[in-house]
């Protein structure tokens, strides 16, 4: 039977391991979706907003490692895919976008909904192919798939409807994806590194998402070198749990002894991390070595004494054989003690939580962490949810923590959790959402979850504001502006939409409300948790300019008559600072 280009597309995507395509149909995509229906191997996830499909695909692709498709049609629908593709680029998720294009005879005529895919996708896409002739099909689709999988990021196939339905050349649609190749530095570089480690009195490790497959090796190395291990948000889930050398995170979400340890060591090993906040990394006083399989990451955040290209696992495995063990433990003990006392400080609002109204988000997050399953997957919206997840949600061998950590888009958590739930049906998927985030993107597609009876738990931090920006503005010395809004009762909204709604206003109801949400597995839940909007958070290490800014902002507010807010903020937070 003859195949058209769209048939070839889905056959190749299915052969490459694509299980789902998230998107919205229309014009150019109609023949494409018709071919998907006939193919039957890939599930079409009809979402209400293409961007929601994008974030769902990012989570599925990141968590499973398999490529995932998204689709949107001509111009506006394609534009809605963009933010999700940027997220895929930054989070390293293999997402392949099928972008409906205007008919090939109309290309470059400023036709209705026409969009130049090359210029439009340039910032996001690792490869953009415009299929204007059926003869290109195999080569373009092959390149889009292989680039997405091997370079771990988004690619785009721009497809006019007339080309999609044109007869395809009779070619093989086989596509086998090889396992990731092993990459490690040269022997000479490894011996230099071993010498630097042997020469250093104290070594600290800071790891990122590149430690995903290297947890055991990094922990072994840390044990051998008596090195404290700090991590980025992306590294936390691999390096924190059951690691006796873990000292927490640094950066604005930081906690524990990580900042001190990495700034005080003789030698810092940066492993598989592109941690972007250079001001939290040490200056000249500390020797720095970076190991990353992506050469572009090497040396771009801080000047290095040595930069090596290699997988963390392969490199550390080789290194373990050639470095000598260290016996001095005082450096490690100092930062473990600092971590312990910071954890005790962090417990302040957790232990006092049952008696404080409005509900402290620390208490909410810590209770959630206690109640959730050992293999739960947590997703945090960009906003204060990230702070509470970083500090109060414990990881574990089978737990996952994910968010828009590197792109930092709002509204990612609910769609992330939806994609994860489709990939891992029945596993607890919990989105910690901002009220700004859920109203930006999450509500329309709550209907998708309702229709599919997807058991996603969405917990809304209802603080009536864009609280993270409120904190940012205060820290920078501005008077908070443009950050407040009014919310409906989200539990009632959820019920009206056919989901389960739970409203929690009393701290005494937190445990019971969260337990009920986690136990509800016949469809989605929205937990409307009315939390303290004044729960300001400061990092474990506050750079001097930040403190000045913070104080300045309070002073400015006093001068403009906002004394009430100032007093409230100070009263609320003084114990934590
Ligand atoms: C799409 C997008 N718009 C704006 C921002 C800037 N921004 C970062 S966090 C944030 C506030 C988020 O508010 P909300 O979802 O209510 O979470 P909260 O911080 O209040 O918990 C904003 C506006 C962003 N990161 N992404
Ligand atoms: Mg908010």
Coordinates of C-alpha atoms and ligand atoms in Angstrom, one line a residue:
X1 CA 0.0 0.0 0.0
X2 CA 1.4 3.4 -0.8
X3 CA 2.3 5.7 2.0
X4 CA 2.2 9.4 2.3
X5 CA 4.8 11.6 3.9
X6 CA 2.8 11.8 7.2
X7 CA 2.6 8.0 7.3
X8 CA 6.4 7.9 7.0
X9 CA 6.7 10.5 9.7
X10 CA 4.7 8.5 12.3
X11 CA 6.3 5.2 11.4
X12 CA 9.8 6.7 11.9
X13 CA 8.8 8.4 15.2
X14 CA 7.2 5.2 16.5
X15 CA 10.3 3.2 15.5
X16 CA 12.4 5.7 17.4
X17 CA 10.4 5.1 20.6
X18 CA 7.9 8.0 20.5
X19 CA 4.8 7.0 22.5
X20 CA 2.8 10.2 22.6
X21 CA 2.2 13.4 20.6
X22 CA 0.7 16.3 22.5
X23 CA -1.0 19.1 20.7
X24 CA -3.9 20.7 18.8
X25 CA -5.0 19.8 15.3
X26 CA -6.1 22.1 12.5
X27 CA -5.5 23.0 8.8
X28 CA -2.0 21.8 7.8
X29 CA -2.0 19.2 10.5
X30 CA -5.3 17.5 9.5
X31 CA -3.6 15.0 7.1
X32 CA -0.8 14.5 9.7
X33 CA -3.3 13.6 12.4
X34 CA -5.2 11.4 10.1
X35 CA -2.0 9.4 9.5
X36 CA -1.4 9.2 13.3
X37 CA -4.9 7.8 13.7
X38 CA -4.3 5.2 11.0
X39 CA -0.9 4.3 12.4
X40 CA -2.3 3.5 15.8
X41 CA 1.1 3.2 17.6
X42 CA 1.3 6.8 19.0
X43 CA -1.2 8.2 21.3
X44 CA -2.5 11.7 20.5
X45 CA -3.0 13.8 23.6
X46 CA -5.4 16.5 22.7
X47 CA -4.6 19.4 25.0
X48 CA -6.4 22.8 25.2
X49 CA -3.2 24.8 24.9
X50 CA -0.1 23.8 22.9
X51 CA 2.2 25.2 25.5
X52 CA 0.7 22.8 28.1
X53 CA 1.5 20.0 25.7
X54 CA 5.0 21.3 25.4
X55 CA 5.7 21.2 29.2
X56 CA 4.0 17.8 29.5
X57 CA 6.3 16.5 26.7
X58 CA 9.4 18.0 28.4
X59 CA 8.7 16.1 31.6
X60 CA 7.9 12.8 29.8
X61 CA 11.0 13.1 27.7
X62 CA 13.3 14.1 30.5
X63 CA 12.0 11.4 32.9
X64 CA 11.9 8.5 30.4
X65 CA 14.8 9.5 28.1
X66 CA 12.6 8.7 25.2
X67 CA 11.7 11.2 22.5
X68 CA 8.2 12.7 22.7
X69 CA 6.3 14.6 19.9
X70 CA 4.3 17.8 20.1
X71 CA 2.3 19.4 17.4
X72 CA 0.8 22.8 16.6
X73 CA -0.5 24.2 13.5
X74 CA 0.5 27.1 11.3
X75 CA 1.5 30.4 12.8
X76 CA -0.4 30.9 16.0
X77 CA -0.5 27.2 17.1
X78 CA 3.2 26.9 16.3
X79 CA 3.9 30.0 18.3
X80 CA 2.2 28.4 21.3
X81 CA 4.7 25.6 21.2
X82 CA 7.7 27.9 21.6
X83 CA 8.0 28.3 25.3
X84 CA 7.8 24.5 25.8
X85 CA 10.5 24.0 23.3
X86 CA 12.8 26.6 25.0
X87 CA 12.2 24.6 28.2
X88 CA 13.1 21.4 26.4
X89 CA 16.3 23.0 25.2
X90 CA 17.3 24.2 28.6
X91 CA 16.2 21.1 30.5
X92 CA 17.8 18.8 28.0
X93 CA 14.7 16.9 26.9
X94 CA 14.3 15.2 23.5
X95 CA 11.1 16.8 22.1
X96 CA 10.3 16.7 18.4
X97 CA 7.8 19.4 17.3
X98 CA 5.7 18.8 14.2
X99 CA 4.9 22.3 13.1
X100 CA 2.1 22.7 10.6
X101 CA 3.2 25.0 7.8
X102 CA 1.3 26.9 5.1
X103 CA 0.8 25.1 1.8
X104 CA 4.1 24.8 -0.1
X105 CA 2.8 26.9 -3.0
X106 CA 2.2 29.8 -0.5
X107 CA 5.6 29.8 1.2
X108 CA 7.2 33.3 1.3
X109 CA 4.1 35.1 0.1
X110 CA 3.0 36.5 3.5
X111 CA 0.1 34.1 3.5
X112 CA -2.4 33.8 6.3
X113 CA -0.7 32.2 9.4
X114 CA 2.6 32.0 7.6
X115 CA 5.7 31.9 9.8
X116 CA 9.2 31.3 8.8
X117 CA 10.2 28.3 10.9
X118 CA 13.9 28.8 10.5
X119 CA 14.0 32.3 12.0
X120 CA 11.2 31.7 14.5
X121 CA 12.6 28.5 16.1
X122 CA 16.2 29.5 15.9
X123 CA 16.6 30.2 19.6
X124 CA 15.0 27.0 20.7
X125 CA 15.5 24.3 18.1
X126 CA 18.7 22.2 17.7
X127 CA 17.6 21.4 14.2
X128 CA 14.8 22.7 12.0
X129 CA 13.8 21.0 8.8
X130 CA 11.2 22.3 6.4
X131 CA 9.7 19.5 4.4
X132 CA 8.7 21.0 1.1
X133 CA 9.3 17.9 -1.1
X134 CA 8.4 14.2 -0.3
X135 CA 11.9 13.2 -1.3
X136 CA 13.3 14.9 1.7
X137 CA 11.1 13.0 4.2
X138 CA 13.4 10.3 5.4
X139 CA 16.5 12.5 5.7
X140 CA 14.7 15.3 7.5
X141 CA 12.8 13.1 9.9
X142 CA 15.9 11.0 10.6
X143 CA 17.9 14.1 11.4
X144 CA 15.2 15.6 13.6
X145 CA 14.9 12.4 15.6
X146 CA 18.6 11.7 16.0
X147 CA 19.5 15.3 16.9
X148 CA 16.8 15.4 19.6
X149 CA 17.9 12.1 21.1
X150 CA 21.6 12.4 20.9
X151 CA 21.9 16.1 21.7
X152 CA 19.0 15.9 24.2
X153 CA 16.9 18.8 23.1
X154 CA 14.1 20.0 20.8
X155 CA 14.0 19.8 17.0
X156 CA 11.3 20.9 14.6
X157 CA 9.8 19.4 11.4
X158 CA 7.9 22.1 9.6
X159 CA 5.3 20.4 7.4
X160 CA 2.9 21.9 4.9
X161 CA -0.4 20.0 4.7
X162 CA 0.0 19.4 0.9
X163 CA 3.4 17.8 1.5
X164 CA 2.1 15.7 4.4
X165 CA -0.5 14.1 2.2
X166 CA 1.8 13.7 -0.9
X167 CA 2.9 10.2 -1.8
X168 CA 6.2 9.3 -0.2
X169 CA 9.2 7.6 -1.8
X170 CA 9.4 3.9 -1.1
X171 CA 12.1 4.0 1.6
X172 CA 12.9 2.2 4.8
X173 CA 11.4 3.8 8.0
X174 CA 13.7 1.8 10.3
X175 CA 15.5 3.9 12.8
X176 CA 17.5 2.4 15.7
X177 CA 18.7 4.6 18.4
X178 CA 22.0 3.5 19.9
X179 CA 22.7 3.6 23.6
X180 CA 24.6 6.8 24.6
X181 CA 28.3 6.5 23.8
X182 CA 30.8 6.7 26.6
X183 CA 33.0 9.8 26.8
X184 CA 35.9 10.3 29.1
X185 CA 39.0 12.6 29.2
X186 CA 42.4 11.5 28.0
X187 CA 44.7 9.6 30.3
X188 CA 47.1 12.6 30.5
X189 CA 44.3 14.9 31.6
X190 CA 43.1 12.4 34.1
X191 CA 46.5 12.0 35.7
X192 CA 46.9 15.8 36.0
X193 CA 43.5 15.9 37.7
X194 CA 44.6 13.0 40.1
X195 CA 47.7 15.0 40.9
X196 CA 45.7 18.2 41.7
X197 CA 43.4 16.2 43.9
X198 CA 46.3 14.5 45.7
X199 CA 48.0 17.9 46.2
X200 CA 44.9 19.6 47.7
X201 CA 44.4 19.4 51.4
X202 CA 40.7 19.9 51.2
X203 CA 38.4 19.1 48.3
X204 CA 34.7 20.0 47.8
X205 CA 32.4 18.6 45.1
X206 CA 29.5 20.5 43.5
X207 CA 27.3 18.4 41.2
X208 CA 24.5 18.9 38.8
X209 CA 22.2 16.9 36.5
X210 CA 25.2 15.4 34.8
X211 CA 25.5 13.2 37.9
X212 CA 22.2 11.5 37.0
X213 CA 23.8 8.2 36.2
X214 CA 26.9 8.7 38.4
X215 CA 25.5 9.0 41.9
X216 CA 27.2 6.0 43.3
X217 CA 30.6 6.9 41.8
X218 CA 30.4 10.5 43.0
X219 CA 29.5 9.4 46.5
X220 CA 32.4 6.9 46.5
X221 CA 34.8 9.7 45.4
X222 CA 33.5 12.0 48.1
X223 CA 34.0 9.3 50.7
X224 CA 37.5 8.6 49.5
X225 CA 38.4 12.4 49.5
X226 CA 36.4 13.3 52.7
X227 CA 34.8 15.9 50.4
X228 CA 31.5 17.7 51.2
X229 CA 29.1 17.4 48.3
X230 CA 26.9 20.4 47.4
X231 CA 24.5 20.4 44.4
X232 CA 22.4 22.5 42.1
X233 CA 18.6 22.1 42.1
X234 CA 19.0 19.7 39.2
X235 CA 21.7 17.7 41.0
X236 CA 19.8 17.5 44.4
X237 CA 17.7 14.5 43.4
X238 CA 20.8 12.5 42.5
X239 CA 23.2 13.6 45.2
X240 CA 21.3 14.3 48.4
X241 CA 19.5 11.3 49.7
X242 CA 21.5 8.7 51.6
X243 CA 24.7 10.6 51.0
X244 CA 26.6 11.1 54.3
X245 CA 28.6 13.9 52.7
X246 CA 25.6 16.0 51.4
X247 CA 25.8 19.6 52.4
X248 CA 22.8 21.1 50.6
X249 CA 22.4 23.7 47.8
X250 CA 23.9 27.1 47.1
X251 CA 22.4 29.9 45.2
X252 CA 19.2 31.9 46.0
X253 CA 17.4 28.7 47.0
X254 CA 20.4 27.6 49.0
X255 CA 20.6 25.9 52.3
X256 CA 23.1 24.0 54.4
X257 CA 26.9 24.3 54.2
X258 CA 27.3 24.1 50.5
X259 CA 28.2 27.8 50.0
X260 CA 30.8 27.7 52.7
X261 CA 32.3 24.3 51.6
X262 CA 32.8 25.2 48.0
X263 CA 34.2 28.6 48.8
X264 CA 36.6 27.4 51.5
X265 CA 38.0 24.3 49.8
X266 CA 41.5 24.1 48.3
X267 CA 40.1 22.4 45.3
X268 CA 36.5 22.4 43.9
X269 CA 35.3 19.7 41.6
X270 CA 32.4 20.9 39.4
X271 CA 30.7 17.7 38.1
X272 CA 28.1 17.8 35.4
X273 CA 26.8 21.2 36.3
X274 CA 26.1 24.4 34.4
X275 CA 25.0 26.2 37.6
X276 CA 24.4 29.7 36.3
X277 CA 24.8 31.8 39.4
X278 CA 28.5 32.7 39.2
X279 CA 28.4 35.0 42.2
X280 CA 27.8 31.9 44.4
X281 CA 30.9 30.2 43.0
X282 CA 34.4 30.8 44.4
X283 CA 36.9 33.3 43.0
X284 CA 40.7 33.0 42.7
X285 CA 41.3 31.6 46.1
X286 CA 40.0 28.1 45.2
X287 CA 41.4 25.9 42.5
X288 CA 38.5 24.8 40.2
X289 CA 38.2 21.8 37.9
X290 CA 35.1 21.1 35.8
X291 CA 34.0 17.9 34.2
X292 CA 31.1 17.9 31.8
X293 CA 30.2 15.9 28.7
X294 CA 29.0 19.1 27.0
X295 CA 32.1 21.2 26.1
X296 CA 30.1 24.4 26.0
X297 CA 29.5 24.1 29.7
X298 CA 33.2 24.1 30.5
X299 CA 34.5 27.3 32.0
X300 CA 31.5 29.5 31.1
X301 CA 30.4 30.2 34.7
X302 CA 33.7 30.6 36.3
X303 CA 37.4 30.6 35.4
X304 CA 39.0 27.1 35.7
X305 CA 42.3 25.6 36.5
X306 CA 41.3 22.5 34.5
X307 CA 38.3 21.7 32.3
X308 CA 37.7 18.2 31.1
X309 CA 35.2 16.9 28.6
X310 CA 33.7 13.6 29.7
X311 CA 30.7 11.8 31.3
X312 CA 30.8 12.2 35.1
X313 CA 30.4 8.4 35.5
X314 CA 33.1 7.3 33.2
X315 CA 35.5 10.1 34.4
X316 CA 34.9 9.5 38.1
X317 CA 35.2 5.7 37.7
X318 CA 38.6 6.2 36.1
X319 CA 39.6 8.8 38.7
X320 CA 38.7 6.6 41.6
X321 CA 41.5 4.2 40.7
X322 CA 44.2 6.9 40.6
X323 CA 43.5 9.2 43.5
X324 CA 44.8 8.5 47.0
X325 CA 42.4 8.4 49.9
X326 CA 42.4 11.4 52.3
X327 CA 42.1 10.9 56.1
X328 CA 41.6 14.4 57.4
X329 CA 37.9 14.8 58.2
X330 CA 37.8 18.2 59.9
X331 CA 36.8 20.2 56.8
X332 CA 34.0 17.8 56.0
X333 CA 32.8 17.8 59.6
X334 CA 32.7 21.5 59.7
X335 CA 30.3 21.8 56.8
X336 CA 28.2 18.8 57.8
X337 CA 27.7 20.5 61.1
X338 CA 26.7 23.8 59.3
X339 CA 24.3 21.8 57.2
X340 CA 22.8 20.2 60.3
X341 CA 22.2 23.5 62.1
X342 CA 20.7 25.0 58.9
X343 CA 18.3 22.1 58.7
X344 CA 17.3 22.7 62.3
X345 CA 16.7 26.4 61.4
X346 CA 14.6 25.2 58.5
X347 CA 12.5 23.2 60.8
X348 CA 11.3 26.3 62.7
X349 CA 8.2 26.9 60.6
X350 CA 7.7 23.1 60.1
X351 CA 7.4 22.3 63.8
X352 CA 5.6 25.5 64.6
X353 CA 3.4 25.1 61.5
X354 CA 0.4 23.4 63.0
X355 CA -0.2 26.5 65.1
X356 CA 0.5 29.3 62.6
X357 CA -2.2 30.8 60.4
X358 CA -2.0 31.7 57.5
X359 CA -0.4 28.3 56.7
X360 CA 3.3 28.4 56.4
X361 CA 4.4 27.0 53.0
X362 CA 7.4 25.3 54.7
X363 CA 5.0 23.3 56.9
X364 CA 2.8 22.5 53.9
X365 CA 5.8 21.2 51.8
X366 CA 7.4 19.2 54.7
X367 CA 4.0 17.5 55.4
X368 CA 3.6 16.7 51.8
X369 CA 7.1 15.2 51.7
X370 CA 6.2 13.0 54.7
X371 CA 2.9 11.8 53.2
X372 CA 4.0 11.2 49.6
X373 CA 5.0 7.8 48.3
X374 CA 8.6 6.7 48.1
X375 CA 8.4 6.8 44.3
X376 CA 6.4 10.0 44.1
X377 CA 7.4 12.5 41.4
X378 CA 7.3 16.2 42.4
X379 CA 7.1 19.1 40.1
X380 CA 7.5 22.7 41.1
X381 CA 6.3 25.8 39.4
X382 CA 8.8 28.6 38.9
X383 CA 8.1 30.8 41.9
X384 CA 8.2 30.2 45.6
X385 CA 7.3 26.6 45.0
X386 CA 10.9 26.0 44.0
X387 CA 12.2 27.3 47.3
X388 CA 9.9 25.1 49.3
X389 CA 10.6 22.1 47.1
X390 CA 14.3 22.6 47.3
X391 CA 14.3 22.9 51.1
X392 CA 11.5 20.7 52.3
X393 CA 10.7 17.9 49.8
X394 CA 13.1 15.0 50.4
X395 CA 14.4 13.0 47.5
X396 CA 14.9 9.3 47.5
X397 CA 16.2 6.6 45.2
X398 CA 12.9 6.4 43.4
X399 CA 11.6 9.9 43.9
X400 CA 11.9 12.5 41.2
X401 CA 12.1 16.3 41.5
X402 CA 11.6 18.3 38.3
X403 CA 10.7 21.8 37.2
X404 CA 11.7 24.5 34.7
X405 CA 15.0 24.7 36.6
X406 CA 17.1 26.1 33.8
X407 CA 14.6 27.9 31.7
X408 CA 12.6 29.1 34.7
X409 CA 9.2 29.6 33.0
X410 CA 6.1 30.0 35.1
X411 CA 3.3 27.4 34.9
X412 CA 5.3 24.3 34.2
X413 CA 4.4 22.1 37.1
X414 CA 0.8 21.1 36.3
X415 CA 1.6 20.1 32.7
X416 CA 4.9 18.5 33.8
X417 CA 3.0 16.3 36.2
X418 CA 0.4 15.5 33.6
X419 CA 3.1 14.3 31.2
X420 CA 4.7 12.3 33.9
X421 CA 1.5 10.7 34.9
X422 CA 0.8 9.6 31.3
X423 CA 4.3 8.1 31.1
X424 CA 4.1 6.4 34.6
X425 CA 0.4 5.6 35.1
X426 CA -0.6 5.2 38.7
X427 CA 2.6 6.7 40.2
X428 CA 2.0 9.7 42.4
X429 CA 2.6 12.8 40.4
X430 CA 2.4 16.0 42.5
X431 CA 2.6 19.5 41.1
X432 CA 3.4 22.3 43.6
X433 CA 1.8 25.2 41.7
X434 CA 1.8 29.0 42.1
X435 CA -1.6 30.7 42.0
X436 CA -0.1 32.8 39.2
X437 CA 1.1 29.6 37.5
X438 CA -2.1 27.6 37.6
X439 CA -4.2 30.6 36.4
X440 CA -1.7 31.2 33.6
X441 CA -1.8 27.8 32.0
X442 CA -3.1 25.1 34.3
X443 CA -6.9 25.6 34.4
X444 CA -7.9 25.1 30.8
X445 CA -6.1 21.8 30.7
X446 CA -7.5 20.7 34.0
X447 CA -10.4 19.7 31.7
X448 CA -8.0 17.5 29.7
X449 CA -7.0 15.7 33.0
X450 CA -10.7 15.4 33.9
X451 CA -11.6 13.9 30.6
X452 CA -8.7 11.4 30.8
X453 CA -9.3 10.8 34.6
X454 CA -5.5 11.4 35.1
X455 CA -4.7 11.3 38.8
X456 CA -2.5 14.4 39.0
X457 CA -2.3 16.1 42.4
X458 CA -2.1 19.9 42.0
X459 CA -1.4 21.8 45.2
X460 CA -1.8 25.6 44.7
X461 CA 0.2 27.9 46.9
X462 CA -2.6 30.4 47.1
X463 CA -0.8 33.5 48.3
X464 CA -2.7 36.1 46.1
X465 CA 0.5 37.3 44.5
X466 CA 3.4 36.7 42.2
X467 CA 5.3 36.2 45.5
X468 CA 8.7 35.3 44.1
X469 CA 8.8 38.6 42.2
X470 CA 7.6 40.3 45.3
X471 CA 10.7 38.9 47.1
X472 CA 12.9 39.8 44.1
X473 CA 11.6 43.4 44.1
X474 CA 12.2 43.8 47.8
X475 CA 15.7 42.3 47.6
X476 CA 16.6 44.7 44.8
X477 CA 15.4 47.6 46.8
X478 CA 12.1 48.3 44.9
X479 CA 8.7 48.8 46.4
X480 CA 6.7 45.7 45.4
X481 CA 4.4 46.7 42.5
X482 CA 2.3 44.7 40.0
X483 CA 2.5 41.6 42.1
X484 CA -0.9 41.2 43.8
X485 CA -4.1 39.7 42.5
X486 CA -7.4 38.3 43.6
X487 CA -8.2 34.6 43.5
X488 CA -11.4 32.6 43.4
X489 CA -11.9 29.6 45.6
X490 CA -9.9 27.2 43.5
X491 CA -11.5 24.1 45.1
X492 CA -14.9 25.3 43.9
X493 CA -13.5 26.0 40.5
X494 CA -12.1 22.5 40.4
X495 CA -15.4 20.9 41.4
X496 CA -17.2 23.0 38.7
X497 CA -14.7 21.6 36.2
X498 CA -15.3 18.0 37.3
X499 CA -12.1 17.6 39.3
X500 CA -11.8 17.0 43.0
X501 CA -11.3 20.2 44.9
X502 CA -9.9 20.6 48.5
X503 CA -9.6 23.9 50.2
X504 CA -7.2 24.2 53.1
X505 CA -7.3 27.4 55.2
X506 CA -6.5 26.0 58.7
X507 CA -3.1 24.7 59.5
X508 CA -4.8 21.9 61.5
X509 CA -6.3 20.7 58.2
X510 CA -3.1 20.5 56.2
X511 CA -2.2 16.9 56.9
X512 CA -5.7 15.5 56.4
X513 CA -6.3 17.6 53.3
X514 CA -3.0 16.5 51.7
X515 CA -3.6 12.9 52.6
X516 CA -7.1 13.0 51.0
X517 CA -5.6 14.5 47.8
X518 CA -2.9 11.9 47.6
X519 CA -5.4 9.1 48.1
X520 CA -7.6 10.3 45.3
X521 CA -6.7 8.3 42.3
X522 CA -9.7 8.3 40.1
X523 CA -8.8 11.7 38.5
X524 CA -7.2 15.1 39.1
X525 CA -7.3 17.0 42.4
X526 CA -6.7 20.7 43.0
X527 CA -5.7 21.5 46.5
X528 CA -6.3 25.2 47.2
X529 CA -3.9 25.9 50.1
X530 CA -4.2 29.4 51.4
X531 CA -0.7 30.1 52.4
X532 CA 1.2 33.0 54.0
X533 CA 2.1 35.6 51.4
X534 CA 4.7 37.1 53.7
X535 CA 6.7 33.9 54.0
X536 CA 9.8 35.5 52.6
X537 CA 12.7 33.3 52.1
X538 CA 16.4 34.2 52.2
X539 CA 19.2 32.0 51.1
X540 CA 21.6 30.4 53.5
X541 CA 24.3 32.8 52.3
X542 CA 23.1 36.3 51.5
X543 CA 25.5 38.4 49.4
X544 CA 26.0 41.8 50.9
X545 CA 24.3 43.7 48.1
X546 CA 21.2 41.6 48.7
X547 CA 21.0 42.5 52.4
X548 CA 21.4 46.2 51.6
X549 CA 18.7 46.0 49.0
X550 CA 16.3 44.2 51.3
X551 CA 16.8 46.8 54.0
X552 CA 16.6 49.6 51.6
X553 CA 13.3 48.3 50.3
X554 CA 11.9 48.2 53.8
X555 CA 13.1 51.7 54.4
X556 CA 11.5 52.9 51.1
X557 CA 8.2 51.3 52.2
X558 CA 8.3 53.0 55.5
X559 CA 8.9 56.4 53.8
X560 CA 5.9 55.8 51.5
X561 CA 3.6 54.9 54.3
X562 CA 3.5 51.2 54.0
X563 CA 4.6 50.7 57.6
X564 CA 2.0 48.0 58.2
X565 CA 3.5 45.6 55.6
X566 CA 7.0 46.3 56.8
X567 CA 6.1 45.4 60.4
X568 CA 4.3 42.4 59.3
X569 CA 7.1 41.2 57.1
X570 CA 9.7 41.7 59.9
X571 CA 7.5 40.0 62.5
X572 CA 6.9 37.1 60.3
X573 CA 10.4 36.4 59.2
X574 CA 12.8 37.8 61.7
X575 CA 13.3 34.4 63.4
X576 CA 14.4 32.8 60.1
X577 CA 16.8 35.6 59.2
Ligands
LIG1 C1 6.2 32.9 31.7 C2 6.8 33.7 32.8 N1 6.4 35.0 33.1 C3 7.0 35.7 34.1 C4 8.0 35.1 34.8 C5 8.7 35.9 35.9 N2 8.3 35.3 37.2 C6 9.1 34.4 37.8 S1 8.4 33.7 39.2 C7 7.0 34.7 39.0 C8 5.9 34.7 40.0 C9 5.2 33.4 40.1 O1 4.0 33.6 40.8 P1 3.1 32.4 41.3 O2 2.9 31.4 40.2 O3 1.9 32.9 41.9 O4 4.1 31.7 42.4 P2 4.6 32.3 43.8 O5 5.9 32.9 43.6 O6 3.6 33.4 44.2 O7 4.5 31.2 44.7 C10 7.1 35.5 37.9 C11 6.1 36.5 37.4 C12 8.5 33.9 34.4 N3 9.5 33.3 35.0 N4 7.8 33.1 33.4
LIG2 MG1 1.5 33.3 44.0

